[in-house]
Short mmCIF file of C-alpha atoms and ligand atoms in Angstrom, two decimals:
data_model
loop_
_atom_site.label_atom_id
_atom_site.label_comp_id
_atom_site.label_asym_id
_atom_site.label_seq_id
_atom_site.Cartn_x
_atom_site.Cartn_y
_atom_site.Cartn_z
CA MET A 30 0.00 0.00 0.00
CA SER A 31 1.20 3.53 -0.72
CA PRO A 32 0.00 6.93 0.50
CA LEU A 33 -3.00 8.50 -1.18
CA LEU A 34 -1.56 11.96 -0.81
CA GLU A 35 2.08 12.85 -0.33
CA ALA A 36 3.34 16.38 0.20
CA GLU A 37 6.98 17.38 0.37
CA GLY A 38 8.58 20.66 1.39
CA LEU A 39 5.54 22.86 0.89
CA THR A 40 6.33 26.53 1.29
CA LEU A 41 3.83 29.33 0.86
CA ARG A 42 4.33 33.00 1.73
CA PHE A 43 1.96 35.92 2.01
CA GLY A 44 4.32 38.90 1.91
CA ALA A 45 6.67 38.50 4.84
CA LEU A 46 4.43 35.90 6.48
CA ARG A 47 5.34 32.26 6.02
CA ALA A 48 1.99 30.44 5.99
CA LEU A 49 3.79 27.18 5.16
CA ASP A 50 7.44 26.64 5.81
CA GLY A 51 8.72 23.34 4.43
CA VAL A 52 5.77 21.12 5.34
CA SER A 53 5.83 17.42 4.44
CA LEU A 54 2.94 15.10 5.09
CA ALA A 55 1.54 11.75 3.89
CA LEU A 56 -2.02 10.50 4.13
CA TRP A 57 -2.77 6.80 3.73
CA PRO A 58 -5.97 5.15 2.46
CA GLY A 59 -8.57 4.98 5.22
CA GLU A 60 -6.57 7.24 7.50
CA VAL A 61 -8.00 10.24 9.34
CA VAL A 62 -5.39 12.90 10.03
CA ALA A 63 -6.21 15.98 12.06
CA VAL A 64 -4.15 19.13 11.62
CA VAL A 65 -4.36 21.16 14.83
CA GLY A 66 -2.94 24.49 15.90
CA GLU A 67 -4.29 27.91 16.73
CA SER A 68 -5.67 30.22 14.07
CA GLY A 69 -2.96 31.62 11.84
CA SER A 70 -0.71 28.58 12.29
CA GLY A 71 -1.09 27.61 8.63
CA LYS A 72 -3.70 24.84 8.85
CA SER A 73 -6.03 26.11 6.17
CA SER A 74 -3.13 27.12 3.91
CA LEU A 75 -1.90 23.55 4.14
CA LEU A 76 -5.31 22.22 3.19
CA ARG A 77 -5.53 24.60 0.23
CA ALA A 78 -2.03 23.70 -0.96
CA LEU A 79 -2.76 19.98 -0.65
CA SER A 80 -5.98 20.18 -2.62
CA GLY A 81 -4.44 22.32 -5.35
CA LEU A 82 -6.38 25.49 -4.51
CA ALA A 83 -3.24 27.40 -3.57
CA ARG A 84 0.01 26.97 -5.44
CA PRO A 85 3.04 26.66 -3.15
CA GLU A 86 6.27 28.45 -4.01
CA ALA A 87 8.21 25.32 -3.32
CA GLY A 88 7.46 21.66 -2.76
CA ARG A 89 5.08 19.28 -4.43
CA VAL A 90 1.94 17.27 -3.80
CA LEU A 91 1.39 13.80 -5.24
CA TYR A 92 -2.05 12.23 -5.43
CA ARG A 93 -2.46 8.53 -6.16
CA ASP A 94 -5.76 7.53 -7.77
CA ALA A 95 -7.66 4.27 -7.29
CA ALA A 96 -5.68 2.64 -10.12
CA GLY A 97 -2.44 3.54 -8.34
CA ALA A 98 -1.37 6.20 -10.84
CA ALA A 99 0.33 9.18 -9.19
CA CYS A 100 -0.08 12.74 -10.39
CA ASP A 101 1.53 16.01 -9.33
CA VAL A 102 -1.46 18.04 -8.16
CA HIS A 103 0.12 21.38 -9.03
CA ALA A 104 1.20 20.27 -12.50
CA LEU A 105 -2.38 19.41 -13.50
CA SER A 106 -4.33 21.71 -15.77
CA GLU A 107 -7.25 23.43 -14.09
CA ALA A 108 -9.66 21.13 -15.97
CA GLU A 109 -7.81 18.02 -14.84
CA ARG A 110 -7.68 19.21 -11.26
CA ARG A 111 -11.42 19.89 -11.31
CA ARG A 112 -12.07 16.45 -12.74
CA ILE A 113 -10.19 14.74 -9.90
CA ALA A 114 -11.78 17.03 -7.34
CA ARG A 115 -15.20 16.00 -8.69
CA SER A 116 -14.61 12.28 -8.95
CA ASP A 117 -12.19 11.48 -6.12
CA TRP A 118 -12.28 14.27 -3.56
CA GLY A 119 -14.77 15.95 -1.30
CA HIS A 120 -14.66 19.23 0.59
CA VAL A 121 -16.49 20.13 3.76
CA HIS A 122 -16.17 23.85 4.41
CA GLN A 123 -16.50 25.57 7.76
CA ASN A 124 -19.26 27.76 6.39
CA PRO A 125 -22.01 25.67 4.76
CA ARG A 126 -22.61 28.58 2.37
CA ASP A 127 -19.24 27.85 0.77
CA GLY A 128 -20.17 24.22 0.14
CA LEU A 129 -23.87 24.51 -0.71
CA ARG A 130 -25.88 26.30 -3.36
CA MET A 131 -28.30 28.30 -1.31
CA GLY A 132 -30.64 29.00 -4.21
CA VAL A 133 -31.58 25.38 -4.96
CA SER A 134 -33.36 22.74 -2.89
CA ALA A 135 -31.71 20.34 -0.45
CA GLY A 136 -32.35 17.46 -2.85
CA ALA A 137 -30.85 19.37 -5.77
CA ASN A 138 -27.76 20.16 -3.70
CA ILE A 139 -27.12 16.46 -3.28
CA GLY A 140 -28.29 15.48 -6.77
CA GLU A 141 -26.10 18.06 -8.47
CA ARG A 142 -22.93 16.35 -7.23
CA LEU A 143 -24.21 13.02 -8.54
CA MET A 144 -25.02 14.55 -11.93
CA ALA A 145 -21.58 16.14 -12.10
CA ALA A 146 -20.22 12.65 -11.54
CA GLY A 147 -22.25 11.34 -14.47
CA ALA A 148 -25.60 10.19 -13.03
CA ARG A 149 -28.50 10.88 -15.39
CA HIS A 150 -31.56 8.98 -14.16
CA TYR A 151 -33.79 11.51 -12.42
CA GLY A 152 -35.66 9.02 -10.22
CA GLY A 153 -32.45 7.38 -9.09
CA ILE A 154 -30.84 10.72 -8.30
CA ARG A 155 -33.84 11.82 -6.24
CA ALA A 156 -33.91 8.50 -4.39
CA ALA A 157 -30.20 8.77 -3.61
CA ALA A 158 -30.69 12.34 -2.37
CA ALA A 159 -33.49 11.22 -0.04
CA GLU A 160 -31.41 8.32 1.20
CA TRP A 161 -28.48 10.60 1.95
CA MET A 162 -30.68 13.09 3.75
CA ALA A 163 -31.75 10.27 6.06
CA ARG A 164 -28.15 9.15 6.54
CA VAL A 165 -27.20 12.58 7.81
CA GLU A 166 -30.31 12.68 10.00
CA LEU A 167 -32.28 15.17 7.91
CA ASP A 168 -35.98 14.54 7.31
CA PRO A 169 -36.25 13.38 3.65
CA ALA A 170 -39.68 15.00 3.57
CA ARG A 171 -37.79 18.32 3.36
CA ILE A 172 -36.06 17.33 0.12
CA ASP A 173 -37.63 20.29 -1.74
CA ASP A 174 -36.84 22.91 0.93
CA LEU A 175 -34.14 25.48 0.37
CA PRO A 176 -31.07 25.17 2.63
CA ARG A 177 -31.73 28.74 3.74
CA HIS A 178 -34.65 27.39 5.79
CA PHE A 179 -32.39 24.93 7.64
CA SER A 180 -30.55 25.62 10.90
CA GLY A 181 -26.74 25.90 10.86
CA GLY A 182 -26.30 22.32 12.06
CA MET A 183 -28.73 21.03 9.43
CA GLN A 184 -26.96 22.98 6.68
CA GLN A 185 -23.70 21.45 7.76
CA ARG A 186 -25.21 17.94 7.62
CA LEU A 187 -26.59 18.71 4.17
CA GLN A 188 -23.13 19.81 3.06
CA ILE A 189 -21.76 16.47 4.29
CA ALA A 190 -24.42 14.56 2.35
CA ARG A 191 -23.61 16.56 -0.78
CA CYS A 192 -19.94 15.79 -0.29
CA LEU A 193 -20.24 12.07 0.42
CA VAL A 194 -22.97 11.07 -2.04
CA THR A 195 -20.39 10.47 -4.78
CA ARG A 196 -18.26 8.30 -2.45
CA PRO A 197 -15.03 10.31 -2.62
CA ARG A 198 -11.80 8.56 -1.60
CA LEU A 199 -10.39 11.61 0.09
CA VAL A 200 -12.21 14.31 2.01
CA PHE A 201 -10.81 17.67 3.07
CA MET A 202 -12.59 19.17 6.07
CA ASP A 203 -11.85 22.68 7.29
CA GLU A 204 -13.24 23.31 10.80
CA PRO A 205 -16.45 21.40 10.01
CA THR A 206 -17.95 22.21 13.42
CA GLY A 207 -16.49 25.71 13.58
CA GLY A 208 -19.52 27.97 13.56
CA LEU A 209 -21.91 25.72 15.48
CA ASP A 210 -23.29 25.62 19.03
CA VAL A 211 -21.57 23.12 21.29
CA SER A 212 -24.66 20.91 21.55
CA VAL A 213 -24.91 20.75 17.76
CA GLN A 214 -21.18 20.08 17.41
CA ALA A 215 -21.32 16.81 19.34
CA ARG A 216 -24.02 15.41 17.09
CA LEU A 217 -22.21 16.46 13.95
CA LEU A 218 -18.90 15.01 15.14
CA ASP A 219 -20.55 11.72 15.95
CA LEU A 220 -22.20 11.63 12.54
CA ILE A 221 -18.89 12.33 10.80
CA ARG A 222 -17.16 9.69 12.92
CA ALA A 223 -19.73 7.03 12.02
CA LEU A 224 -19.79 7.85 8.29
CA VAL A 225 -16.01 8.01 7.97
CA GLU A 226 -15.70 4.63 9.66
CA GLU A 227 -18.46 3.06 7.60
CA LEU A 228 -17.15 4.33 4.26
CA GLY A 229 -13.46 3.86 5.13
CA LEU A 230 -12.69 7.39 3.97
CA ALA A 231 -9.32 9.08 4.10
CA VAL A 232 -9.82 12.46 5.74
CA LEU A 233 -7.66 15.48 6.22
CA LEU A 234 -9.34 17.42 9.00
CA VAL A 235 -8.29 20.91 9.96
CA THR A 236 -9.48 21.91 13.42
CA HIS A 237 -8.50 23.91 16.44
CA ASP A 238 -10.79 21.68 18.53
CA ILE A 239 -8.57 19.18 20.35
CA ALA A 240 -11.53 17.09 21.53
CA ALA A 241 -12.74 16.75 17.93
CA ALA A 242 -9.26 15.64 16.87
CA ARG A 243 -9.20 13.03 19.67
CA LEU A 244 -12.59 11.71 18.63
CA LEU A 245 -12.07 11.52 14.88
CA ALA A 246 -8.38 11.25 14.08
CA HIS A 247 -6.02 8.31 13.89
CA ARG A 248 -3.07 10.65 13.64
CA ILE A 249 -2.53 14.25 14.69
CA VAL A 250 -0.27 16.85 13.12
CA VAL A 251 0.48 19.93 15.23
CA MET A 252 1.24 23.13 13.32
CA ARG A 253 2.74 26.33 14.53
CA GLN A 254 3.90 29.29 12.48
CA GLY A 255 3.72 27.35 9.24
CA ARG A 256 5.67 24.34 10.46
CA ILE A 257 4.81 20.89 11.78
CA VAL A 258 6.18 20.85 15.32
CA GLU A 259 4.92 17.39 16.29
CA GLU A 260 2.99 14.53 14.74
CA GLY A 261 2.04 10.98 15.60
CA LEU A 262 -0.62 8.60 16.87
CA ALA A 263 -3.57 10.73 18.02
CA ASP A 264 -3.79 9.49 21.60
CA ARG A 265 -0.02 9.65 22.06
CA VAL A 266 0.28 13.23 20.84
CA LEU A 267 -2.47 14.24 23.28
CA ASP A 268 -1.46 12.09 26.30
CA ASP A 269 2.33 12.32 25.96
CA PRO A 270 2.95 15.58 24.10
CA GLN A 271 6.62 16.37 23.55
CA HIS A 272 6.77 19.85 22.05
CA PRO A 273 6.19 22.86 24.34
CA TYR A 274 3.52 24.16 21.97
CA THR A 275 1.65 20.81 21.99
CA GLN A 276 1.80 20.74 25.77
CA LEU A 277 0.32 24.23 25.83
CA LEU A 278 -2.50 23.24 23.44
CA VAL A 279 -3.34 20.12 25.45
CA ALA A 280 -3.17 21.94 28.79
CA SER A 281 -5.52 24.62 27.49
CA VAL A 282 -8.49 22.30 27.02
CA LEU A 283 -10.55 21.05 29.94
CA ALA A 284 -10.86 17.37 29.21
CA ALA A 285 -9.94 16.26 25.72
CA MET B 19 7.89 -21.78 23.43
CA SER B 20 9.02 -18.19 22.81
CA PRO B 21 7.79 -14.95 24.40
CA VAL B 22 5.02 -12.83 22.85
CA LEU B 23 6.19 -9.66 24.57
CA VAL B 24 9.75 -8.62 25.37
CA VAL B 25 10.55 -5.28 26.98
CA GLU B 26 14.26 -4.46 26.84
CA GLY B 27 15.91 -1.56 28.64
CA LEU B 28 12.83 0.63 28.51
CA CYS B 29 13.43 4.18 29.72
CA LYS B 30 10.79 6.86 30.04
CA GLY B 31 10.81 10.32 31.50
CA PHE B 32 8.78 13.47 31.18
CA THR B 33 9.71 17.08 30.48
CA LEU B 34 7.12 19.60 31.60
CA HIS B 35 7.70 22.61 29.37
CA LEU B 36 4.95 24.63 31.02
CA GLN B 37 6.61 24.12 34.43
CA GLY B 38 9.88 25.73 33.48
CA GLY B 39 11.06 22.67 31.57
CA VAL B 40 11.48 20.45 34.62
CA SER B 41 12.46 16.90 33.60
CA PHE B 42 12.22 13.70 35.59
CA PRO B 43 12.83 10.04 34.81
CA VAL B 44 10.13 7.48 35.65
CA LEU B 45 11.41 4.23 34.14
CA ARG B 46 15.09 3.42 33.81
CA GLY B 47 16.00 0.23 32.01
CA GLU B 48 12.87 -1.86 32.60
CA SER B 49 13.13 -5.35 31.12
CA LEU B 50 10.64 -8.20 31.18
CA ALA B 51 9.30 -10.99 28.98
CA LEU B 52 5.92 -12.68 28.79
CA MET B 53 5.15 -16.14 27.48
CA PRO B 54 1.78 -16.97 25.91
CA GLY B 55 -0.76 -17.73 28.64
CA GLU B 56 1.33 -16.10 31.34
CA CYS B 57 0.10 -13.37 33.69
CA VAL B 58 2.62 -10.97 35.21
CA ALA B 59 1.56 -8.45 37.84
CA LEU B 60 3.42 -5.15 38.13
CA ALA B 61 4.14 -4.35 41.75
CA GLY B 62 5.36 -1.14 43.32
CA PRO B 63 4.15 1.85 45.29
CA SER B 64 1.82 4.43 43.84
CA GLY B 65 3.69 6.74 41.48
CA ALA B 66 6.43 4.20 40.81
CA GLY B 67 5.59 4.10 37.11
CA LYS B 68 3.43 1.00 36.71
CA SER B 69 0.80 2.72 34.60
CA THR B 70 3.54 4.50 32.65
CA LEU B 71 5.05 1.11 31.77
CA LEU B 72 1.67 -0.23 30.61
CA ARG B 73 1.00 2.90 28.56
CA CYS B 74 4.40 2.62 26.87
CA VAL B 75 3.61 -0.96 25.89
CA ALA B 76 0.18 0.17 24.65
CA GLY B 77 1.86 2.80 22.47
CA ASN B 78 -0.04 5.51 24.31
CA TYR B 79 3.23 6.94 25.67
CA GLY B 80 6.32 7.09 23.52
CA ALA B 81 9.32 5.14 24.81
CA GLY B 82 12.36 7.25 25.64
CA ALA B 83 14.82 4.44 24.97
CA GLY B 84 14.77 0.66 24.71
CA ARG B 85 12.71 -1.84 22.74
CA ILE B 86 9.19 -3.19 23.15
CA LEU B 87 8.97 -6.29 21.00
CA ILE B 88 5.60 -7.89 20.38
CA ARG B 89 4.75 -10.94 18.29
CA HIS B 90 2.49 -9.62 15.55
CA ARG B 91 1.57 -11.52 12.37
CA GLY B 92 4.23 -14.06 13.24
CA ALA B 93 7.15 -11.63 13.62
CA MET B 94 8.57 -9.68 16.55
CA ARG B 95 7.85 -5.98 15.89
CA ASP B 96 9.30 -3.12 17.94
CA LEU B 97 6.44 -0.98 19.26
CA ALA B 98 8.94 1.59 20.52
CA ALA B 99 9.99 2.30 16.93
CA ALA B 100 6.69 1.58 15.14
CA ASP B 101 4.95 4.31 13.15
CA ALA B 102 1.35 5.29 13.87
CA ARG B 103 -0.10 2.95 11.27
CA LEU B 104 1.73 -0.09 12.58
CA VAL B 105 0.73 0.69 16.18
CA ARG B 106 -2.91 0.88 15.06
CA GLU B 107 -2.63 -2.43 13.24
CA ILE B 108 -1.07 -4.08 16.29
CA ARG B 109 -3.81 -2.68 18.53
CA THR B 110 -6.50 -3.97 16.19
CA GLU B 111 -5.17 -7.49 15.84
CA THR B 112 -2.79 -8.33 18.67
CA LEU B 113 -2.77 -6.03 21.68
CA GLY B 114 -5.62 -5.15 24.04
CA HIS B 115 -5.51 -2.45 26.70
CA VAL B 116 -8.00 -1.95 29.49
CA SER B 117 -7.14 1.49 30.81
CA GLN B 118 -8.05 2.65 34.28
CA PHE B 119 -10.91 4.78 33.04
CA LEU B 120 -13.27 4.35 30.13
CA ARG B 121 -13.06 7.09 27.53
CA VAL B 122 -16.65 7.67 26.54
CA ILE B 123 -17.64 8.68 23.04
CA PRO B 124 -20.69 10.94 22.83
CA ARG B 125 -23.84 9.17 21.61
CA VAL B 126 -22.24 5.72 21.20
CA PRO B 127 -24.08 3.09 23.28
CA ALA B 128 -22.24 0.67 25.57
CA LEU B 129 -23.03 -2.25 23.28
CA ASP B 130 -21.33 -0.64 20.28
CA ILE B 131 -18.27 0.35 22.31
CA VAL B 132 -17.84 -3.29 23.29
CA ALA B 133 -18.60 -4.61 19.79
CA ALA B 134 -16.07 -2.28 18.13
CA PRO B 135 -12.96 -4.53 18.46
CA LEU B 136 -14.88 -7.39 16.84
CA LEU B 137 -16.05 -5.19 13.96
CA ALA B 138 -12.50 -3.96 13.48
CA ARG B 139 -11.50 -7.59 12.95
CA GLY B 140 -14.14 -8.11 10.34
CA ALA B 141 -17.01 -9.66 12.32
CA GLY B 142 -20.56 -8.94 11.12
CA ARG B 143 -22.56 -6.35 13.04
CA ALA B 144 -25.19 -8.77 14.36
CA GLU B 145 -22.65 -11.30 15.58
CA ALA B 146 -20.46 -8.61 17.16
CA ARG B 147 -23.44 -7.11 18.99
CA ALA B 148 -24.59 -10.52 20.21
CA ARG B 149 -21.18 -11.37 21.62
CA ALA B 150 -20.89 -7.93 23.20
CA ALA B 151 -24.31 -8.31 24.83
CA ALA B 152 -23.44 -11.76 26.20
CA LEU B 153 -20.23 -10.47 27.77
CA LEU B 154 -21.92 -7.42 29.27
CA ALA B 155 -24.58 -9.71 30.72
CA ARG B 156 -21.88 -11.93 32.20
CA LEU B 157 -20.44 -8.81 33.86
CA ASN B 158 -23.92 -8.15 35.27
CA LEU B 159 -24.51 -4.92 33.37
CA PRO B 160 -28.32 -4.55 33.24
CA GLU B 161 -29.66 -4.90 29.73
CA ARG B 162 -31.40 -1.53 29.81
CA LEU B 163 -27.92 0.05 29.99
CA HIS B 164 -26.59 -1.76 26.91
CA HIS B 165 -28.28 0.73 24.60
CA LEU B 166 -27.22 3.88 26.44
CA PRO B 167 -23.96 5.81 26.04
CA PRO B 168 -21.91 5.19 29.23
CA ALA B 169 -21.35 8.90 29.94
CA THR B 170 -23.92 8.78 32.76
CA PHE B 171 -22.90 5.35 34.13
CA SER B 172 -21.38 4.85 37.59
CA GLY B 173 -17.64 4.19 37.88
CA GLY B 174 -18.21 0.46 38.30
CA GLU B 175 -20.55 0.29 35.31
CA GLN B 176 -18.09 2.14 33.11
CA GLN B 177 -15.31 -0.14 34.27
CA ARG B 178 -17.32 -3.20 33.26
CA VAL B 179 -17.92 -1.72 29.79
CA ASN B 180 -14.18 -1.11 29.52
CA LEU B 181 -13.41 -4.67 30.63
CA ALA B 182 -15.92 -6.16 28.20
CA ARG B 183 -14.29 -4.17 25.41
CA GLY B 184 -10.89 -5.59 26.36
CA PHE B 185 -12.00 -9.20 26.63
CA VAL B 186 -14.54 -9.44 23.80
CA ALA B 187 -11.97 -10.33 21.12
CA PRO B 188 -9.02 -12.63 21.78
CA ASN B 189 -5.66 -10.86 22.05
CA ALA B 190 -2.12 -12.22 22.07
CA VAL B 191 -1.23 -9.63 24.72
CA LEU B 192 -3.63 -7.91 27.11
CA LEU B 193 -2.79 -5.00 29.41
CA LEU B 194 -4.94 -4.42 32.48
CA ASP B 195 -4.68 -1.31 34.66
CA GLU B 196 -6.44 -1.91 37.98
CA PRO B 197 -9.34 -3.75 36.36
CA THR B 198 -11.38 -4.27 39.54
CA ALA B 199 -10.82 -0.98 41.40
CA SER B 200 -14.53 -0.14 41.59
CA LEU B 201 -16.15 -3.58 41.35
CA ASP B 202 -18.00 -5.62 43.98
CA ALA B 203 -17.04 -9.17 44.97
CA ALA B 204 -19.35 -10.86 42.48
CA ASN B 205 -17.97 -8.89 39.54
CA ARG B 206 -14.39 -9.33 40.76
CA ALA B 207 -15.01 -13.08 40.55
CA VAL B 208 -16.23 -12.68 36.96
CA VAL B 209 -13.08 -10.75 36.07
CA ALA B 210 -10.91 -13.45 37.68
CA ALA B 211 -12.68 -16.06 35.55
CA LEU B 212 -12.27 -13.97 32.38
CA ILE B 213 -8.55 -13.62 33.07
CA ARG B 214 -8.15 -17.36 33.65
CA GLU B 215 -10.04 -18.16 30.45
CA ALA B 216 -7.94 -15.70 28.45
CA LYS B 217 -4.75 -17.24 29.84
CA ALA B 218 -5.98 -20.73 28.98
CA ALA B 219 -6.59 -19.48 25.42
CA GLY B 220 -2.95 -18.31 25.26
CA THR B 221 -3.27 -14.60 26.02
CA ALA B 222 -0.28 -13.12 27.85
CA ILE B 223 -1.43 -10.62 30.46
CA LEU B 224 0.50 -7.74 31.98
CA GLY B 225 -1.50 -6.14 34.76
CA ILE B 226 -1.65 -3.83 37.72
CA PHE B 227 -3.81 -5.33 40.46
CA HIS B 228 -4.48 -3.35 43.61
CA ASP B 229 -6.69 -6.15 44.79
CA SER B 230 -4.14 -8.59 46.27
CA GLU B 231 -6.65 -11.44 46.43
CA LEU B 232 -7.30 -11.19 42.69
CA ARG B 233 -3.57 -10.84 42.04
CA ASP B 234 -2.82 -14.04 43.99
CA ARG B 235 -5.52 -15.85 42.05
CA VAL B 236 -4.42 -14.90 38.53
CA ALA B 237 -0.76 -13.81 38.50
CA ASP B 238 2.01 -16.31 37.80
CA ARG B 239 4.69 -13.93 39.02
CA LEU B 240 5.38 -10.35 40.00
CA HIS B 241 7.55 -7.77 38.28
CA ALA B 242 8.69 -5.01 40.61
CA VAL B 243 8.64 -1.42 39.38
CA ASP B 244 10.78 0.60 41.77
CA PRO B 245 10.41 4.33 42.20
CA LEU B 246 13.45 6.23 40.97
CA GLU B 247 15.25 8.63 43.23
CA PRO B 248 15.01 12.07 41.66
CA ALA B 249 18.39 12.95 40.19
CA ALA B 250 20.38 14.91 42.77
N1 ADP C 20 1.58 12.14 30.81
C1 ADP C 20 2.37 12.40 31.87
N2 ADP C 20 3.01 13.59 31.95
C2 ADP C 20 3.81 13.88 32.99
N3 ADP C 20 4.06 13.04 34.03
C3 ADP C 20 3.43 11.84 34.02
C4 ADP C 20 2.57 11.47 32.95
N4 ADP C 20 2.10 10.21 33.21
C5 ADP C 20 2.66 9.83 34.38
N5 ADP C 20 3.48 10.79 34.88
C6 ADP C 20 4.26 10.73 36.11
O1 ADP C 20 4.98 9.50 36.13
C7 ADP C 20 5.09 9.00 37.46
C8 ADP C 20 4.59 7.58 37.54
O2 ADP C 20 3.18 7.59 37.42
P1 ADP C 20 2.33 6.26 37.17
O3 ADP C 20 2.93 5.51 36.06
O4 ADP C 20 0.89 6.65 37.04
O5 ADP C 20 2.57 5.46 38.54
P2 ADP C 20 1.79 4.20 39.13
O6 ADP C 20 0.91 3.64 38.09
O7 ADP C 20 2.90 3.26 39.51
O8 ADP C 20 1.05 4.70 40.32
C9 ADP C 20 4.32 9.99 38.35
O9 ADP C 20 5.25 10.91 38.91
C10 ADP C 20 3.40 10.67 37.36
O10 ADP C 20 3.04 11.95 37.82
MG1 MG C 21 -1.33 3.57 38.09
#
């Protein structure tokens, strides 16, 4: 087995600020890796560089598809990158508005992804949309409602359904519980945990929530000022942190 | 017969960066070996490092120096040097750990927590749940609790869920950290029987037993963990 995604020496600057400073990282099939660190540490820049949305000044990102063929993500044409993003990858954004189309119904939000992946049979698409609404604990009777009429937690679950309906191999999640109430977060985290396990997804999860990382991740990567300061088995990084910054992060949460 | 677990010259210390970088050693050159079916009890005063030793073997703490060899898929693998993926694989197939306290997962019922190790080894959901339920029943956990998340359970109830999770699938090596601390006599007897059955099936057990009666019943020998004098 080889890694699904392999990044080497990623460097990205915004003016004088080094958002990424020589970051290397591998993600294996079925592995959930959480990238933690406080805001501004470079987590989201890393996610954008890995998924090809931001071009690093140095370093490269290799993606291996289901057939085992590797491609350099930043050497792809925009059309090729979009094709892979559509067929193999999924994105869950912090703000559901960035991942949903607010002007079309819940069912269409899910169905659209399927159609982009080649599905054509209307009845089948609608049935799949209803099934996925149920899987993310949304009432399928609301299939024709606009996402605007859903609560924040419901919108986030709809975004997850839209993302997972095409069975991506690799999912990028950026603070998926970020804007939600604590009570809603727990439910969403549990739903993500169950779906990821069931589908055997590889996930790159960016979060500043240490408890979320403990719950979901197999491995944790700690970032600070654009660099990885520590990484390893999730429970070991949290229970036996080595780097001063990791110790500070762990000590700052009540009971992770 | 050859050992399933060999600890060689294990050292472990901690550096507390938030406390001015104070460093202290806890384990210095621990060595021990376990044969299949053998139960070794760690002995030593509170704070000596018994739990630290278990956690190093579990991969939960990183080893400072030394080797922790475990027989996995027919070969001796060094847990002290293993990467995260190998540690996960070893935990799934070979090594069980019953920690002192259950870590509850929001919304996941007791039954599914116990069934998880079986599912991870490829058992079907119905079979895994049935075996989990049978073991919880044997540990006298009322059936109405099987379908609830253990967050609200008493200490003893949580401990029984944790024990069931550790014993539900056979392991080559099983680590037990004070498995009966909050159990009554009847449940302590169940745990003693589970340990004896696991040993008979070839599981090597490394445990910390506060309960000396249980320890005398199940342990084949003791391994002393001595507190280290703080460096002068
Ligand atoms: N994660 C940790 N960080 C810092 N110190 C720790 C950690 N875990 C254990 N220790 C320290 O290691 C020593 C041994 O503790 P422990 O292994 O729990 O002893 P025992 O199980 O023998 O009572 C204690 O001084 C304890 O405070
Ligand atoms: Mg202890």
